[in-house]
Backbone as CSV, one residue per row, in Angstrom:
resi,resn,N_x,N_y,N_z,CA_x,CA_y,CA_z,C_x,C_y,C_z
1,UNK,320.378,-87.382,136.701,320.036,-87.418,138.074,320.381,-85.920,138.699
2,UNK,319.832,-85.700,139.786,320.160,-84.431,140.521,320.758,-84.827,141.817
3,UNK,321.406,-83.978,142.430,321.987,-84.011,143.726,321.777,-82.850,144.717
4,UNK,321.826,-83.119,145.972,321.656,-81.913,146.913,322.492,-82.310,147.890
5,UNK,322.746,-81.145,148.790,323.846,-81.312,149.824,323.323,-80.684,150.992
6,UNK,323.920,-81.110,152.231,323.544,-80.843,153.490,324.330,-79.504,153.859
7,UNK,323.894,-78.798,155.028,324.543,-77.751,155.595,326.133,-77.789,155.678
8,UNK,326.563,-79.020,156.105,327.902,-79.199,156.401,328.983,-79.269,154.883
9,UNK,328.157,-79.481,153.940,328.888,-79.609,152.733,328.915,-78.116,152.149
10,UNK,327.857,-77.212,152.335,327.865,-75.976,151.888,328.939,-75.357,152.595
11,UNK,329.003,-75.255,153.846,330.074,-74.797,154.850,331.382,-75.351,154.265
12,UNK,331.523,-76.439,153.924,332.913,-77.169,153.474,333.189,-76.368,152.272
13,UNK,332.324,-76.139,151.260,332.696,-75.504,150.013,333.187,-74.053,150.444
14,UNK,332.528,-73.282,151.119,332.853,-71.928,151.352,334.155,-71.639,152.360
15,UNK,334.264,-72.522,153.348,335.380,-72.328,154.240,336.537,-73.077,153.816
16,UNK,337.637,-72.516,153.338,338.759,-73.331,152.862,339.654,-73.948,153.876
17,UNK,339.361,-73.540,155.200,340.016,-74.105,156.246,339.289,-75.342,156.901
18,UNK,338.069,-75.691,156.436,337.204,-76.537,157.005,337.831,-78.031,156.772
19,UNK,337.437,-78.958,157.691,337.824,-80.205,157.593,337.264,-80.930,156.268
20,UNK,336.105,-80.547,155.928,335.403,-80.950,154.645,335.611,-80.221,153.403
21,UNK,336.505,-79.515,153.294,336.714,-78.488,152.152,337.097,-79.280,151.097
22,UNK,338.059,-79.926,151.129,338.579,-80.832,149.934,337.682,-81.751,149.618
23,UNK,337.062,-82.394,150.414,335.848,-83.446,150.109,334.809,-82.895,149.430
24,UNK,334.375,-81.758,149.995,333.137,-81.061,149.398,333.509,-80.801,147.915
25,UNK,334.845,-80.051,147.580,335.149,-79.628,146.284,335.159,-80.979,145.326
26,UNK,335.722,-82.108,146.046,335.849,-83.373,145.174,334.375,-83.723,144.827
27,UNK,333.416,-83.653,145.722,332.176,-84.100,145.458,331.437,-83.164,144.220
28,UNK,331.770,-81.794,144.191,331.239,-80.997,143.275,331.816,-81.208,141.921
29,UNK,333.177,-81.582,141.888,333.753,-81.851,140.579,333.229,-83.137,139.998
30,UNK,332.935,-84.050,140.930,332.423,-85.502,140.486,330.939,-85.336,139.773
31,UNK,330.370,-84.204,140.436,329.009,-84.068,140.000,328.618,-82.918,138.897
32,UNK,329.685,-82.620,138.266,329.662,-81.335,137.323,328.530,-81.771,136.207
33,UNK,328.307,-82.921,135.798,327.283,-83.172,134.933,325.934,-83.458,135.373
34,UNK,325.851,-83.289,136.657,324.340,-83.398,137.326,323.798,-82.118,137.888
35,UNK,322.498,-82.132,138.045,321.945,-80.729,138.575,322.023,-80.762,140.057
36,UNK,322.388,-79.483,140.477,322.467,-79.341,141.828,321.289,-78.613,142.404
37,UNK,320.675,-79.258,143.260,319.334,-78.655,144.005,319.690,-78.207,145.342
38,UNK,319.332,-77.121,145.732,319.896,-76.577,147.021,318.488,-76.539,147.905
39,UNK,318.499,-76.993,149.097,317.369,-76.930,150.046,317.619,-75.566,150.585
40,UNK,316.605,-74.633,150.690,316.874,-73.095,151.040,317.103,-73.308,152.563
41,UNK,316.512,-74.098,153.093,316.857,-74.295,154.504,318.382,-74.589,154.981
42,UNK,318.837,-75.628,154.231,320.347,-75.902,154.295,321.299,-74.505,154.082
43,UNK,320.768,-73.815,153.090,321.507,-72.688,152.752,321.570,-71.579,153.831
44,UNK,320.254,-71.245,154.219,320.103,-70.499,155.479,320.864,-71.024,156.645
45,UNK,320.830,-72.330,157.018,321.364,-72.681,158.359,322.992,-72.477,158.029
46,UNK,323.449,-72.539,156.894,324.768,-72.394,156.613,325.239,-70.871,156.892
47,UNK,324.393,-69.914,156.206,324.707,-68.470,156.415,324.543,-68.101,157.994
48,UNK,323.666,-68.820,158.574,323.487,-68.541,160.101,324.610,-68.969,161.035
49,UNK,325.145,-70.089,160.495,326.256,-70.813,161.226,327.712,-69.872,160.978
50,UNK,327.828,-69.304,159.891,328.954,-68.415,159.800,328.782,-67.066,160.489
51,UNK,327.775,-66.585,160.558,327.564,-65.290,161.415,327.705,-65.581,162.773
52,UNK,327.212,-66.822,163.273,327.162,-67.013,164.826,328.304,-67.421,165.349
53,UNK,329.102,-68.389,164.434,330.430,-68.860,164.820,331.594,-67.575,165.020
54,UNK,331.593,-66.933,163.823,332.576,-65.741,163.757,332.110,-64.744,164.931
55,UNK,330.881,-64.596,165.030,330.553,-63.725,166.181,330.891,-64.158,167.473
56,UNK,330.881,-65.379,167.607,331.395,-66.246,168.888,332.816,-65.895,169.121
57,UNK,333.556,-66.191,167.988,335.047,-66.033,168.219,335.264,-64.450,168.474
58,UNK,334.680,-63.715,167.838,334.820,-62.178,168.209,334.556,-61.887,169.767
59,UNK,333.535,-62.404,170.307,333.481,-62.365,171.632,334.571,-62.881,172.629
60,UNK,335.114,-64.071,172.099,336.206,-64.688,172.744,337.553,-63.818,172.731
61,UNK,337.715,-63.313,171.504,338.811,-62.665,171.179,338.863,-61.319,171.988
62,UNK,337.851,-60.636,172.134,337.880,-59.245,172.977,338.313,-59.510,174.197
63,UNK,338.197,-60.413,174.907,338.838,-60.750,176.189,340.301,-60.656,176.298
64,UNK,340.928,-60.915,175.104,342.460,-60.811,174.881,342.991,-59.678,174.590
65,UNK,342.076,-58.657,174.026,342.607,-57.450,173.539,343.340,-56.492,174.488
66,UNK,343.051,-56.434,175.856,343.531,-55.639,176.785,344.992,-55.429,176.618
67,UNK,345.664,-56.763,176.421,347.074,-56.761,176.468,347.576,-56.080,175.164
68,UNK,347.031,-55.981,174.350,347.636,-55.254,173.100,347.496,-53.919,173.382
69,UNK,346.469,-53.411,174.169,346.301,-52.033,174.520,347.277,-51.463,175.516
70,UNK,347.499,-52.413,176.405,348.579,-52.104,177.327,350.028,-52.052,177.086
71,UNK,350.285,-52.604,175.850,351.549,-52.636,175.347,351.558,-51.919,173.877
72,UNK,351.317,-50.755,173.915,351.345,-49.985,172.472,352.666,-50.052,171.722
73,UNK,353.729,-50.605,172.374,354.912,-50.580,171.505,355.146,-51.829,170.944
74,UNK,354.094,-52.920,170.930,354.106,-54.274,170.400,354.107,-54.084,168.856
75,UNK,355.166,-54.666,168.335,355.228,-54.562,166.885,354.378,-55.458,166.088
76,UNK,354.601,-55.629,164.775,353.698,-56.622,164.029,354.008,-57.947,164.262
77,UNK,355.295,-58.265,164.259,355.783,-59.622,164.679,355.256,-60.089,166.069
78,UNK,355.648,-59.231,167.084,355.007,-59.442,168.346,353.615,-59.743,168.641
79,UNK,352.853,-58.956,167.851,351.473,-58.975,167.512,350.877,-60.119,167.079
80,UNK,351.584,-60.749,165.983,351.107,-61.946,165.499,351.527,-62.959,166.327
81,UNK,352.547,-63.203,167.102,352.950,-64.258,168.056,352.028,-64.380,169.111
82,UNK,351.600,-63.098,169.608,350.574,-63.155,170.488,349.091,-63.573,170.132
83,UNK,348.860,-63.301,168.788,347.784,-63.716,168.190,347.686,-65.189,167.942
84,UNK,348.721,-65.753,167.555,348.982,-67.191,167.560,348.518,-68.032,168.967
85,UNK,349.223,-67.376,169.834,348.869,-67.818,171.272,347.326,-67.845,171.751
86,UNK,346.636,-66.698,171.283,345.403,-66.461,171.658,344.558,-67.572,170.849
87,UNK,344.772,-67.743,169.652,344.101,-68.790,168.737,344.311,-70.088,169.146
88,UNK,345.512,-70.466,169.604,345.739,-71.876,170.018,345.053,-71.919,171.431
89,UNK,344.952,-71.049,172.233,344.083,-71.124,173.646,342.997,-71.364,173.147
90,UNK,342.147,-70.646,172.303,340.638,-70.862,171.877,340.573,-72.152,171.220
91,UNK,341.626,-72.782,170.507,341.208,-73.958,169.865,341.165,-75.095,170.998
92,UNK,342.087,-74.778,171.952,342.006,-75.831,173.105,340.767,-75.842,173.993
93,UNK,340.304,-74.608,174.281,339.006,-74.213,174.935,337.866,-74.659,174.248
94,UNK,337.926,-74.462,172.864,336.747,-74.743,172.037,337.088,-75.416,170.901
95,UNK,337.205,-76.577,170.893,337.655,-77.596,169.634,336.451,-77.613,168.452
96,UNK,335.308,-77.187,169.130,334.303,-77.300,168.143,334.239,-76.139,167.097
97,UNK,335.058,-75.140,167.558,335.266,-73.760,166.555,336.456,-74.007,165.790
98,UNK,337.161,-75.163,165.735,338.485,-75.296,165.051,338.551,-74.752,163.645
99,UNK,337.391,-75.229,162.989,337.582,-74.872,161.511,337.273,-73.436,161.203
100,UNK,336.453,-72.876,162.068,336.273,-71.448,161.914,337.388,-70.692,162.773
101,UNK,337.955,-70.933,163.706,339.308,-70.395,164.295,340.326,-70.386,163.064
102,UNK,340.533,-71.537,162.475,341.523,-71.447,161.444,341.326,-70.376,160.450
103,UNK,339.876,-70.281,159.841,339.607,-69.394,158.848,339.748,-67.858,159.383
104,UNK,339.278,-67.524,160.557,339.430,-66.277,161.010,340.966,-65.845,161.291
105,UNK,341.623,-66.854,161.960,343.123,-66.439,162.134,343.953,-66.096,160.764
106,UNK,343.658,-66.635,159.682,344.122,-66.270,158.602,343.725,-64.943,157.979
107,UNK,342.497,-64.622,158.161,341.876,-63.390,157.545,342.512,-62.302,158.757
108,UNK,342.511,-62.487,159.871,342.943,-61.309,160.912,344.365,-61.078,160.706
109,UNK,345.159,-62.239,160.365,346.651,-62.013,160.201,346.746,-61.096,158.920
110,UNK,346.007,-61.466,157.624,346.173,-60.633,156.629,345.871,-59.389,156.925
111,UNK,344.706,-59.057,157.459,344.140,-57.856,157.938,345.403,-56.791,158.713
112,UNK,346.001,-57.454,159.701,347.131,-56.855,160.307,348.234,-56.451,159.553
113,UNK,348.633,-57.385,158.836,349.731,-57.155,157.714,349.596,-56.131,156.869
114,UNK,348.033,-55.674,156.492,347.688,-54.684,155.740,348.017,-53.427,156.312
115,UNK,348.340,-53.378,157.596,348.761,-52.107,158.393,347.390,-51.583,159.232
116,UNK,346.405,-52.509,159.409,345.483,-52.134,160.353,345.751,-52.232,161.808
117,UNK,345.071,-51.499,162.546,345.486,-51.808,164.009,344.576,-52.617,164.531
118,UNK,345.397,-53.149,165.931,344.640,-54.187,166.871,343.161,-53.578,167.201
119,UNK,343.030,-52.402,167.515,341.709,-51.873,167.774,340.709,-52.088,167.026
120,UNK,340.940,-52.251,165.555,340.083,-52.451,164.423,339.691,-53.848,164.330
121,UNK,340.082,-54.857,165.339,339.610,-56.348,165.093,338.205,-56.505,165.242
122,UNK,337.673,-55.867,166.302,336.397,-56.363,166.504,335.413,-55.926,165.509
123,UNK,335.522,-54.693,165.028,334.721,-54.359,163.766,334.789,-55.250,162.572
124,UNK,336.192,-55.591,162.286,336.570,-56.307,161.287,335.727,-57.791,161.220
125,UNK,335.819,-58.403,162.438,335.317,-59.722,162.641,333.793,-59.448,162.482
126,UNK,333.187,-58.390,162.890,331.836,-58.174,162.724,331.285,-58.252,161.290
127,UNK,332.193,-57.573,160.534,331.994,-57.525,159.067,332.214,-58.905,158.338
128,UNK,333.427,-59.397,158.896,333.809,-60.736,158.346,332.583,-61.815,158.320
129,UNK,331.986,-61.785,159.487,330.871,-62.780,159.740,329.695,-62.424,158.662
130,UNK,329.282,-61.401,158.326,328.384,-60.981,157.372,329.062,-61.304,155.871
131,UNK,330.333,-61.190,155.812,331.066,-61.357,154.466,330.959,-62.870,154.140
132,UNK,331.106,-63.631,155.086,331.150,-65.128,154.773,329.708,-65.635,154.649
133,UNK,328.958,-64.832,155.158,327.393,-65.372,155.216,326.949,-65.024,153.862
134,UNK,327.221,-63.944,153.353,326.980,-63.674,151.949,327.699,-64.266,150.841
135,UNK,328.941,-64.805,151.171,329.522,-65.575,150.171,329.182,-66.983,149.824
136,UNK,328.113,-67.523,150.588,327.603,-68.875,150.424,327.117,-69.171,148.891
137,UNK,326.299,-68.305,148.497,325.745,-68.383,147.335,326.954,-68.438,146.139
138,UNK,327.575,-67.276,146.081,328.768,-67.170,145.024,329.790,-68.286,145.155
139,UNK,330.000,-68.662,146.285,331.067,-69.781,146.367,330.697,-71.140,145.802
140,UNK,329.299,-71.450,146.375,328.700,-72.456,145.521,328.654,-72.568,144.123
141,UNK,328.279,-71.326,143.630,327.965,-71.210,142.142,329.372,-71.304,141.207
142,UNK,330.493,-70.938,141.957,331.913,-71.020,141.388,332.163,-72.525,141.455
143,UNK,331.700,-73.369,142.470,332.233,-74.661,142.520,331.059,-75.565,141.564
144,UNK,329.989,-75.191,141.560,328.943,-75.978,140.782,327.676,-75.230,140.419
145,UNK,327.237,-74.972,139.184,326.184,-74.127,138.971,324.966,-74.737,139.990
146,UNK,324.022,-74.002,140.271,322.784,-74.169,141.141,321.738,-74.441,140.070
147,UNK,321.156,-75.548,139.978,320.010,-75.806,138.958,318.795,-75.053,139.642
148,UNK,318.386,-75.127,140.971,317.395,-74.820,141.354,317.624,-74.799,143.011
149,UNK,316.661,-74.029,143.576,316.616,-74.100,145.084,315.109,-74.473,145.400
150,UNK,314.839,-75.215,146.620,313.643,-75.550,146.872,313.228,-75.225,148.309
151,UNK,311.884,-75.037,148.594,311.471,-74.890,149.842,310.240,-75.581,150.090
152,UNK,309.644,-75.670,151.208,308.700,-76.728,151.380,307.400,-76.502,150.358
153,UNK,306.902,-77.664,149.944,305.859,-77.569,148.938,304.620,-77.889,150.109
154,UNK,303.856,-76.904,150.123,302.762,-77.158,151.079,301.687,-78.036,150.730
155,UNK,301.579,-78.365,149.142,300.484,-79.070,148.832,300.976,-80.615,149.225
156,UNK,301.927,-81.041,149.340,302.344,-82.354,149.690,302.794,-82.635,151.124
157,UNK,302.931,-81.453,151.851,303.430,-81.476,153.355,302.588,-82.457,154.199
158,UNK,301.439,-82.341,154.158,300.573,-83.171,155.153,300.979,-84.732,155.022
159,UNK,301.083,-85.041,153.752,301.398,-86.682,153.587,302.549,-86.738,153.946
160,UNK,303.679,-86.102,153.828,305.006,-86.340,154.387,304.994,-86.410,155.967
161,UNK,304.385,-85.496,156.391,304.210,-85.279,158.003,303.640,-86.509,158.390
162,UNK,302.659,-86.902,158.098,301.711,-88.116,158.518,302.770,-89.437,158.374
163,UNK,303.451,-89.457,157.400,304.299,-90.824,157.220,305.514,-90.713,158.316
164,UNK,305.857,-89.629,158.485,307.012,-89.567,159.471,306.899,-88.794,160.940
165,UNK,305.705,-88.974,161.192,305.089,-88.420,162.616,305.798,-88.970,163.791
166,UNK,306.354,-90.267,163.766,307.075,-90.928,164.936,308.561,-90.740,164.763
167,UNK,309.052,-89.783,163.765,310.422,-89.801,163.770,310.887,-88.387,164.189
168,UNK,311.955,-88.413,165.099,312.355,-86.886,165.600,313.776,-86.711,165.417
169,UNK,313.915,-85.839,164.456,315.330,-85.251,164.092,315.944,-84.524,165.213
170,UNK,317.118,-84.391,165.172,317.890,-83.797,166.383,317.596,-82.397,166.202
171,UNK,317.247,-81.615,165.123,317.038,-80.091,165.324,316.081,-79.917,164.164
172,UNK,315.473,-78.735,164.200,314.341,-78.292,163.406,315.104,-78.225,161.863
173,UNK,316.377,-77.914,161.666,316.925,-77.612,160.585,316.861,-79.028,159.716
174,UNK,317.354,-80.113,160.490,317.404,-81.415,159.875,315.977,-81.817,159.179
175,UNK,315.100,-81.528,160.151,313.531,-82.048,159.759,313.196,-81.117,158.525
176,UNK,313.409,-79.824,158.627,312.908,-79.000,157.515,313.742,-79.304,156.139
177,UNK,314.854,-79.779,156.238,315.592,-79.921,155.042,315.083,-81.354,154.519
178,UNK,314.893,-82.250,155.229,314.282,-83.496,154.759,312.802,-83.461,154.276
179,UNK,312.060,-82.387,154.883,310.777,-82.186,154.371,310.775,-81.467,153.009
180,UNK,311.681,-80.500,152.912,311.994,-79.799,151.606,312.108,-80.953,150.436
181,UNK,313.049,-81.845,150.756,313.357,-82.839,149.568,312.274,-83.648,149.410
182,UNK,311.571,-84.158,150.593,310.386,-85.210,150.366,309.131,-84.410,149.786
183,UNK,308.869,-83.181,150.257,307.766,-82.643,149.584,307.984,-82.282,148.115
184,UNK,309.155,-82.089,147.595,309.274,-81.683,146.186,309.896,-83.067,145.543
185,UNK,309.847,-84.143,145.991,310.591,-85.423,145.351,309.963,-85.563,144.003
186,UNK,308.671,-85.591,143.920,307.998,-85.795,142.648,308.561,-85.158,141.281
187,UNK,309.045,-83.975,141.696,309.692,-82.976,140.671,311.115,-83.012,140.381
188,UNK,311.822,-83.678,141.542,313.216,-83.528,141.452,313.912,-85.126,141.251
189,UNK,313.155,-85.873,141.504,313.628,-87.441,141.652,314.067,-87.835,140.123
190,UNK,315.152,-88.829,140.030,315.823,-89.408,141.263,316.767,-88.387,141.724
191,UNK,317.145,-88.284,143.144,317.937,-87.452,143.688,318.907,-88.116,144.852
192,UNK,320.274,-87.653,144.924,321.054,-88.129,145.900,321.236,-86.983,146.796
193,UNK,321.402,-87.095,148.071,321.554,-86.204,149.031,322.789,-86.590,149.826
194,UNK,323.638,-85.589,149.942,325.020,-85.947,150.743,325.197,-85.107,151.846
195,UNK,326.115,-85.765,152.822,326.057,-85.199,154.085,327.111,-86.126,154.817
196,UNK,327.600,-85.707,155.960,328.662,-86.542,156.718,327.784,-86.752,158.088
197,UNK,326.685,-86.301,158.261,325.905,-86.483,159.264,325.190,-87.748,159.528
198,UNK,325.661,-88.709,160.129,325.203,-90.011,160.302,323.827,-90.234,160.854
199,UNK,323.813,-89.519,161.847,322.369,-89.460,162.565,321.265,-88.872,161.676
200,UNK,321.491,-87.858,160.922,320.540,-87.488,160.020,320.376,-88.291,158.867
201,UNK,321.362,-89.161,158.432,321.240,-90.150,157.613,320.192,-91.299,157.972
202,UNK,320.552,-91.733,159.191,319.618,-92.819,159.682,318.177,-92.508,159.885
203,UNK,317.982,-91.232,160.372,316.523,-90.642,160.562,315.876,-90.691,159.176
204,UNK,316.677,-89.919,158.098,316.207,-89.762,156.935,315.917,-91.104,156.072
205,UNK,316.425,-92.080,156.325,316.410,-93.368,155.627,315.282,-94.119,156.182
206,UNK,314.969,-94.035,157.612,313.944,-94.414,158.163,312.573,-93.774,157.539
207,UNK,312.834,-92.415,157.552,311.660,-91.651,157.084,311.314,-91.867,155.736
208,UNK,312.432,-92.194,154.829,311.991,-92.469,153.390,311.425,-93.828,153.273
209,UNK,311.841,-94.596,154.019,310.921,-96.084,154.032,309.611,-95.932,154.200
210,UNK,309.291,-95.205,155.031,307.876,-95.097,155.499,307.016,-94.191,154.500
211,UNK,307.822,-93.330,153.815,307.160,-92.544,152.523,306.943,-93.431,151.449
212,UNK,308.023,-94.179,151.045,307.746,-95.112,150.074,306.575,-96.116,150.273
213,UNK,306.450,-96.488,151.466,305.127,-97.324,151.620,303.786,-96.663,151.609
214,UNK,303.906,-95.362,152.265,302.674,-94.709,152.167,302.220,-93.872,150.929
215,UNK,303.238,-93.166,150.432,303.000,-92.364,149.295,303.408,-93.128,147.744
216,UNK,303.884,-94.248,147.778,304.319,-94.920,146.601,305.249,-94.516,145.907
217,UNK,306.311,-94.020,146.256,307.395,-93.523,145.574,308.312,-94.750,145.489
218,UNK,309.195,-94.819,144.412,310.113,-95.744,144.016,311.273,-95.589,145.090
219,UNK,311.702,-96.919,145.686,312.969,-96.930,146.460,314.291,-96.286,145.961
220,UNK,314.175,-96.148,144.678,315.485,-95.586,143.989,315.216,-93.964,143.551
221,UNK,314.167,-93.414,144.033,313.864,-92.144,143.811,314.773,-91.311,144.620
222,UNK,315.185,-91.681,145.877,316.003,-90.766,146.737,316.799,-91.814,147.490
223,UNK,318.329,-91.079,147.654,319.244,-91.824,148.618,320.056,-90.828,149.203
224,UNK,320.259,-91.318,150.493,321.093,-90.354,151.444,322.639,-90.983,151.404
225,UNK,323.651,-90.353,151.092,324.829,-90.724,150.798,325.845,-90.025,151.774
226,UNK,326.681,-90.752,152.281,327.958,-90.341,152.985,328.902,-89.644,151.977
227,UNK,330.016,-88.865,152.530,331.012,-88.344,151.744,332.106,-89.291,151.701
228,UNK,332.159,-90.421,152.382,333.344,-91.229,152.417,334.310,-91.413,151.096
229,UNK,333.491,-91.570,149.938,334.232,-91.900,148.919,334.853,-90.591,148.183
230,UNK,334.515,-89.580,148.496,335.178,-88.276,148.179,336.484,-87.800,149.047
231,UNK,336.671,-88.731,150.084,337.769,-88.438,150.966,339.117,-89.083,150.245
232,UNK,339.895,-88.147,149.815,340.959,-89.018,149.027,342.243,-88.971,149.639
233,UNK,342.194,-88.530,151.046,343.320,-88.313,151.896,343.473,-89.950,152.570
234,UNK,344.848,-90.476,152.558,345.041,-91.736,153.273,344.577,-91.750,154.846
């Protein structure tokens, strides 16, 4: 059997500060003897999220930098104390960025400890955004070999679209990931798909029920699974 993963699991593997990091790695270990099929859209979305989130953090941090420049006598310890205050303020203001703020804080702290100056932080963060985007595939491969990556199969797309025309996914990424799985299902089944996105799960299960009726796939050919059983924390 094969398995595939949503964007949030890819991010969980790459970002060791992510709330899904341990859960994602538990999943990868559990599936070591199964084939990992990656949807190209899920990978692209994960890479885009890293770039956008870290660049967003960079924009937020820049507004706090003048205090550093105003006090050039600030030593490393004082700089790090101020940095902690900055990141705490950002976590309070933007809780949706917490996983990425924790990641960036660790890397920026290490950067300063290596002797780099405060004025270098913006350039460092722009490079960091690209670095984590490029790390997605190597990090995935280190956790579990990628058997294949799939994109839309245009030969079967019209049938999938016809069956799911009344289903509206919350964004184009979810819709495209589902379509990539469904248009390639004949070649990759049976396959399990893992995500913690319950809205995506609901829409996908409704969509697959329609596809089994219209296109004749067995109900066991595809399943959308939550990550709950891989959460080992009490």
